Amino acid sequence: MSLKSDEDLLGMQAISQVVALTLKGMQDYARPGMSTLSLDQYGRQLLEQHGARSAPKLTYGFPGWTCISVNDEVCHGIPSAKRFLQEGDLVNIDVSAELNGYWSDNGGSFVLGQDIHQRGALVDASKRILAKAISHIRGGVQIAEIGRLIETEAKKSGYRVIKNLAGHGVGRSLHEEPHEILCYYDRTNKGRFRKHSVVAIETFLSTKASYAEETGDGWTLVAKDSLAVQHEHTIVVTDKQPIILTAANQLWV
């Protein structure tokens, strides 16, 4: 969406604060031995405390309030009573929701408990690259150049980007124009970021895979024979540094 009034900004700030605090709260709540369904139900409680509604459930009928993906799963993992988190797991939580007609989206991967499998470097690289990508976004900047930056930085760190997943516009619905803010340089994309627009910027990094593949459940996407992470902020594009609406998730800490 494009912010057209103070009311729009306040609306986006309110829902962004909700999804950011829900993400942070879920990360803090997660424990080894907990089922992903229990973690999702906690996220539901946090959203409902603020009167917010799950965006994937509203938009797609997703079988969960949030998406929880583990280890090789890139995104859209279905919360399950049969899936139990373990020490050292790479856990991704993606929280998006609607409040008073405004929608916001954020996500983050983290190592659960002690980093016994040495996966923290992948998480740190994704966070660092997302921060750098956001710092380069201004009104008029070509969208494809941000993709080039993300892929270049990923390669420098020894990782690959997932090429069939992308960031996107957000605000009045979960997915809006621009529909593809890719993690690599797409020379056919001549679009540019527009001042006052709201977008969800995402990094999708993997140890080996370049594409996320579907599983049999109709939702979960995995990076075959790889580990994968994702980090995401919803931002407002300006002619200076973007406004990070979801900063309360504390991805940089």
GROMACS .gro file of C-alpha atoms in nm:
model
  253
    1MET     CA    1   0.000   0.000   0.000
    2SER     CA    2   0.093   0.364  -0.022
    3LEU     CA    3   0.046   0.568   0.294
    4LYS     CA    4  -0.195   0.849   0.219
    5SER     CA    5  -0.270   0.987   0.565
    6ASP     CA    6  -0.165   0.997   0.929
    7GLU     CA    7  -0.444   0.745   0.988
    8ASP     CA    8  -0.276   0.501   0.750
    9LEU     CA    9   0.058   0.538   0.929
   10LEU     CA   10  -0.100   0.492   1.271
   11GLY     CA   11  -0.290   0.187   1.149
   12MET     CA   12   0.025   0.028   1.009
   13GLN     CA   13   0.221   0.111   1.322
   14ALA     CA   14  -0.045  -0.054   1.540
   15ILE     CA   15  -0.066  -0.386   1.354
   16SER     CA   16   0.311  -0.394   1.300
   17GLN     CA   17   0.368  -0.356   1.672
   18VAL     CA   18   0.130  -0.647   1.734
   19VAL     CA   19   0.296  -0.889   1.492
   20ALA     CA   20   0.643  -0.785   1.604
   21LEU     CA   21   0.570  -0.839   1.974
   22THR     CA   22   0.396  -1.168   1.893
   23LEU     CA   23   0.702  -1.291   1.705
   24LYS     CA   24   0.934  -1.185   1.988
   25GLY     CA   25   0.702  -1.338   2.246
   26MET     CA   26   0.687  -1.670   2.062
   27GLN     CA   27   1.065  -1.684   2.026
   28ASP     CA   28   1.105  -1.625   2.400
   29TYR     CA   29   0.837  -1.884   2.483
   30ALA     CA   30   0.981  -2.165   2.266
   31ARG     CA   31   1.147  -2.450   2.457
   32PRO     CA   32   1.295  -2.789   2.366
   33GLY     CA   33   1.027  -3.057   2.403
   34MET     CA   34   0.744  -2.819   2.312
   35SER     CA   35   0.520  -2.906   2.019
   36THR     CA   36   0.495  -2.656   1.737
   37LEU     CA   37   0.117  -2.662   1.792
   38SER     CA   38   0.163  -2.542   2.151
   39LEU     CA   39   0.390  -2.264   2.029
   40ASP     CA   40   0.134  -2.165   1.767
   41GLN     CA   41  -0.146  -2.158   2.023
   42TYR     CA   42   0.061  -1.921   2.233
   43GLY     CA   43   0.097  -1.698   1.927
   44ARG     CA   44  -0.279  -1.711   1.883
   45GLN     CA   45  -0.326  -1.589   2.240
   46LEU     CA   46  -0.091  -1.297   2.183
   47LEU     CA   47  -0.268  -1.194   1.862
   48GLU     CA   48  -0.614  -1.223   2.014
   49GLN     CA   49  -0.513  -1.012   2.314
   50HIS     CA   50  -0.479  -0.724   2.069
   51GLY     CA   51  -0.784  -0.810   1.860
   52ALA     CA   52  -0.567  -0.905   1.562
   53ARG     CA   53  -0.653  -1.183   1.318
   54SER     CA   54  -0.410  -1.431   1.161
   55ALA     CA   55  -0.333  -1.324   0.805
   56PRO     CA   56  -0.251  -1.669   0.658
   57LYS     CA   57  -0.566  -1.814   0.813
   58LEU     CA   58  -0.780  -1.525   0.684
   59THR     CA   59  -0.625  -1.513   0.338
   60TYR     CA   60  -0.551  -1.874   0.255
   61GLY     CA   61  -0.725  -2.086   0.516
   62PHE     CA   62  -0.385  -2.189   0.650
   63PRO     CA   63  -0.413  -2.461   0.920
   64GLY     CA   64  -0.241  -2.257   1.190
   65TRP     CA   65  -0.230  -1.907   1.333
   66THR     CA   66   0.137  -1.866   1.248
   67CYS     CA   67   0.384  -2.051   1.027
   68ILE     CA   68   0.648  -2.251   1.215
   69SER     CA   69   0.923  -2.411   1.007
   70VAL     CA   70   1.211  -2.621   1.139
   71ASN     CA   71   1.562  -2.697   1.007
   72ASP     CA   72   1.527  -2.777   0.634
   73GLU     CA   73   1.182  -2.616   0.613
   74VAL     CA   74   1.202  -2.272   0.452
   75CYS     CA   75   0.849  -2.149   0.518
   76HIS     CA   76   0.479  -2.228   0.566
   77GLY     CA   77   0.543  -2.506   0.818
   78ILE     CA   78   0.215  -2.628   0.969
   79PRO     CA   79   0.198  -2.627   1.350
   80SER     CA   80   0.155  -2.985   1.471
   81ALA     CA   81   0.091  -3.165   1.799
   82LYS     CA   82   0.326  -3.437   1.670
   83ARG     CA   83   0.622  -3.211   1.594
   84PHE     CA   84   0.841  -3.151   1.897
   85LEU     CA   85   1.120  -2.896   1.906
   86GLN     CA   86   1.467  -3.010   2.004
   87GLU     CA   87   1.776  -2.840   2.145
   88GLY     CA   88   1.975  -2.679   1.865
   89ASP     CA   89   1.689  -2.681   1.614
   90LEU     CA   90   1.677  -2.404   1.357
   91VAL     CA   91   1.329  -2.261   1.410
   92ASN     CA   92   1.153  -2.007   1.191
   93ILE     CA   93   0.839  -1.829   1.303
   94ASP     CA   94   0.647  -1.611   1.058
   95VAL     CA   95   0.373  -1.391   1.204
   96SER     CA   96   0.139  -1.186   0.988
   97ALA     CA   97  -0.195  -1.044   1.092
   98GLU     CA   98  -0.474  -0.792   1.030
   99LEU     CA   99  -0.610  -0.523   1.263
  100ASN     CA  100  -0.868  -0.258   1.172
  101GLY     CA  101  -0.815  -0.317   0.801
  102TYR     CA  102  -0.434  -0.295   0.812
  103TRP     CA  103  -0.200  -0.588   0.757
  104SER     CA  104   0.163  -0.644   0.855
  105ASP     CA  105   0.415  -0.927   0.823
  106ASN     CA  106   0.738  -1.029   0.994
  107GLY     CA  107   0.943  -1.340   1.054
  108GLY     CA  108   1.263  -1.465   1.206
  109SER     CA  109   1.478  -1.775   1.239
  110PHE     CA  110   1.673  -1.860   1.553
  111VAL     CA  111   1.861  -2.148   1.711
  112LEU     CA  112   1.659  -2.302   1.993
  113GLY     CA  113   1.856  -2.330   2.315
  114GLN     CA  114   2.224  -2.409   2.280
  115ASP     CA  115   2.379  -2.395   1.933
  116ILE     CA  116   2.497  -2.756   1.952
  117HIS     CA  117   2.496  -2.799   1.571
  118GLN     CA  118   2.675  -2.468   1.490
  119ARG     CA  119   2.387  -2.315   1.296
  120GLY     CA  120   2.411  -1.968   1.444
  121ALA     CA  121   2.634  -1.834   1.166
  122LEU     CA  122   2.358  -1.890   0.910
  123VAL     CA  123   2.108  -1.704   1.129
  124ASP     CA  124   2.351  -1.416   1.185
  125ALA     CA  125   2.428  -1.386   0.813
  126SER     CA  126   2.059  -1.360   0.726
  127LYS     CA  127   1.998  -1.091   0.989
  128ARG     CA  128   2.303  -0.894   0.880
  129ILE     CA  129   2.207  -0.910   0.513
  130LEU     CA  130   1.849  -0.805   0.583
  131ALA     CA  131   1.975  -0.503   0.778
  132LYS     CA  132   2.208  -0.405   0.495
  133ALA     CA  133   1.936  -0.450   0.231
  134ILE     CA  134   1.691  -0.234   0.424
  135SER     CA  135   1.954   0.037   0.473
  136HIS     CA  136   1.990   0.066   0.094
  137ILE     CA  137   1.618   0.106   0.018
  138ARG     CA  138   1.494   0.451  -0.085
  139GLY     CA  139   1.223   0.581  -0.309
  140GLY     CA  140   1.349   0.538  -0.667
  141VAL     CA  141   1.590   0.251  -0.596
  142GLN     CA  142   1.548  -0.036  -0.840
  143ILE     CA  143   1.394  -0.341  -0.671
  144ALA     CA  144   1.626  -0.576  -0.859
  145GLU     CA  145   1.932  -0.404  -0.712
  146ILE     CA  146   1.825  -0.498  -0.361
  147GLY     CA  147   1.799  -0.856  -0.483
  148ARG     CA  148   2.151  -0.828  -0.622
  149LEU     CA  149   2.278  -0.700  -0.287
  150ILE     CA  150   2.115  -0.986  -0.094
  151GLU     CA  151   2.255  -1.255  -0.324
  152THR     CA  152   2.602  -1.098  -0.333
  153GLU     CA  153   2.620  -1.077   0.045
  154ALA     CA  154   2.490  -1.433   0.083
  155LYS     CA  155   2.761  -1.566  -0.149
  156LYS     CA  156   3.028  -1.374   0.042
  157SER     CA  157   2.910  -1.553   0.356
  158GLY     CA  158   2.916  -1.894   0.189
  159TYR     CA  159   2.541  -1.935   0.148
  160ARG     CA  160   2.282  -1.944  -0.128
  161VAL     CA  161   1.955  -1.757  -0.164
  162ILE     CA  162   1.621  -1.925  -0.227
  163LYS     CA  163   1.513  -1.798  -0.568
  164ASN     CA  164   1.145  -1.891  -0.574
  165LEU     CA  165   1.042  -1.700  -0.261
  166ALA     CA  166   1.026  -1.324  -0.223
  167GLY     CA  167   0.932  -1.021  -0.021
  168HIS     CA  168   0.624  -0.823  -0.123
  169GLY     CA  169   0.405  -0.522  -0.075
  170VAL     CA  170   0.171  -0.528   0.224
  171GLY     CA  171  -0.077  -0.303   0.401
  172ARG     CA  172  -0.438  -0.339   0.288
  173SER     CA  173  -0.393  -0.711   0.231
  174LEU     CA  174  -0.121  -0.965   0.298
  175HIS     CA  175   0.033  -0.962  -0.051
  176GLU     CA  176   0.026  -0.652  -0.271
  177GLU     CA  177   0.235  -0.480  -0.536
  178PRO     CA  178   0.524  -0.517  -0.573
  179HIS     CA  179   0.458  -0.891  -0.562
  180GLU     CA  180   0.819  -1.004  -0.601
  181ILE     CA  181   1.106  -0.849  -0.408
  182LEU     CA  182   1.344  -1.132  -0.490
  183CYS     CA  183   1.666  -1.231  -0.315
  184TYR     CA  184   1.867  -1.219  -0.639
  185TYR     CA  185   1.911  -0.990  -0.939
  186ASP     CA  186   1.628  -1.025  -1.190
  187ARG     CA  187   1.724  -0.812  -1.491
  188THR     CA  188   1.366  -0.826  -1.623
  189ASN     CA  189   1.232  -0.647  -1.316
  190LYS     CA  190   1.246  -0.276  -1.393
  191GLY     CA  191   1.029  -0.176  -1.095
  192ARG     CA  192   1.147   0.073  -0.837
  193PHE     CA  193   1.062   0.130  -0.472
  194ARG     CA  194   0.812   0.413  -0.429
  195LYS     CA  195   0.823   0.670  -0.151
  196HIS     CA  196   0.548   0.619   0.111
  197SER     CA  197   0.493   0.256   0.005
  198VAL     CA  198   0.483  -0.027   0.259
  199VAL     CA  199   0.674  -0.345   0.181
  200ALA     CA  200   0.781  -0.663   0.358
  201ILE     CA  201   1.150  -0.724   0.293
  202GLU     CA  202   1.269  -1.083   0.338
  203THR     CA  203   1.595  -1.274   0.324
  204PHE     CA  204   1.576  -1.645   0.239
  205LEU     CA  205   1.915  -1.813   0.286
  206SER     CA  206   2.019  -2.176   0.254
  207THR     CA  207   2.333  -2.382   0.305
  208LYS     CA  208   2.304  -2.566  -0.031
  209ALA     CA  209   1.966  -2.526  -0.202
  210SER     CA  210   1.863  -2.253  -0.446
  211TYR     CA  211   1.494  -2.346  -0.461
  212ALA     CA  212   1.232  -2.439  -0.206
  213GLU     CA  213   1.038  -2.754  -0.291
  214GLU     CA  214   0.683  -2.851  -0.200
  215THR     CA  215   0.612  -3.133   0.041
  216GLY     CA  216   0.308  -3.356   0.050
  217ASP     CA  217   0.109  -3.145   0.297
  218GLY     CA  218   0.025  -2.876   0.043
  219TRP     CA  219   0.188  -2.596   0.243
  220THR     CA  220   0.540  -2.659   0.372
  221LEU     CA  221   0.833  -2.567   0.149
  222VAL     CA  222   1.172  -2.727   0.214
  223ALA     CA  223   1.531  -2.673   0.106
  224LYS     CA  224   1.637  -3.022   0.002
  225ASP     CA  225   1.948  -3.154   0.183
  226SER     CA  226   1.998  -2.808   0.333
  227LEU     CA  227   1.927  -2.585   0.626
  228ALA     CA  228   1.731  -2.268   0.563
  229VAL     CA  229   1.652  -1.942   0.739
  230GLN     CA  230   1.428  -1.641   0.682
  231HIS     CA  231   1.413  -1.294   0.835
  232GLU     CA  232   1.157  -1.028   0.754
  233HIS     CA  233   1.062  -0.672   0.844
  234THR     CA  234   0.772  -0.458   0.726
  235ILE     CA  235   0.900  -0.112   0.636
  236VAL     CA  236   0.786   0.223   0.500
  237VAL     CA  237   0.995   0.347   0.206
  238THR     CA  238   1.106   0.710   0.236
  239ASP     CA  239   1.364   0.929   0.061
  240LYS     CA  240   1.599   0.859   0.351
  241GLN     CA  241   1.636   0.555   0.579
  242PRO     CA  242   1.321   0.339   0.575
  243ILE     CA  243   1.093   0.330   0.878
  244ILE     CA  244   1.106  -0.023   1.021
  245LEU     CA  245   0.751  -0.075   1.145
  246THR     CA  246   0.824  -0.417   1.300
  247ALA     CA  247   1.136  -0.312   1.493
  248ALA     CA  248   0.984  -0.438   1.820
  249ASN     CA  249   1.064  -0.795   1.717
  250GLN     CA  250   1.428  -0.709   1.800
  251LEU     CA  251   1.576  -0.906   1.511
  252TRP     CA  252   1.896  -0.704   1.536
  253VAL     CA  253   1.954  -0.780   1.907
   0.00000   0.00000   0.00000
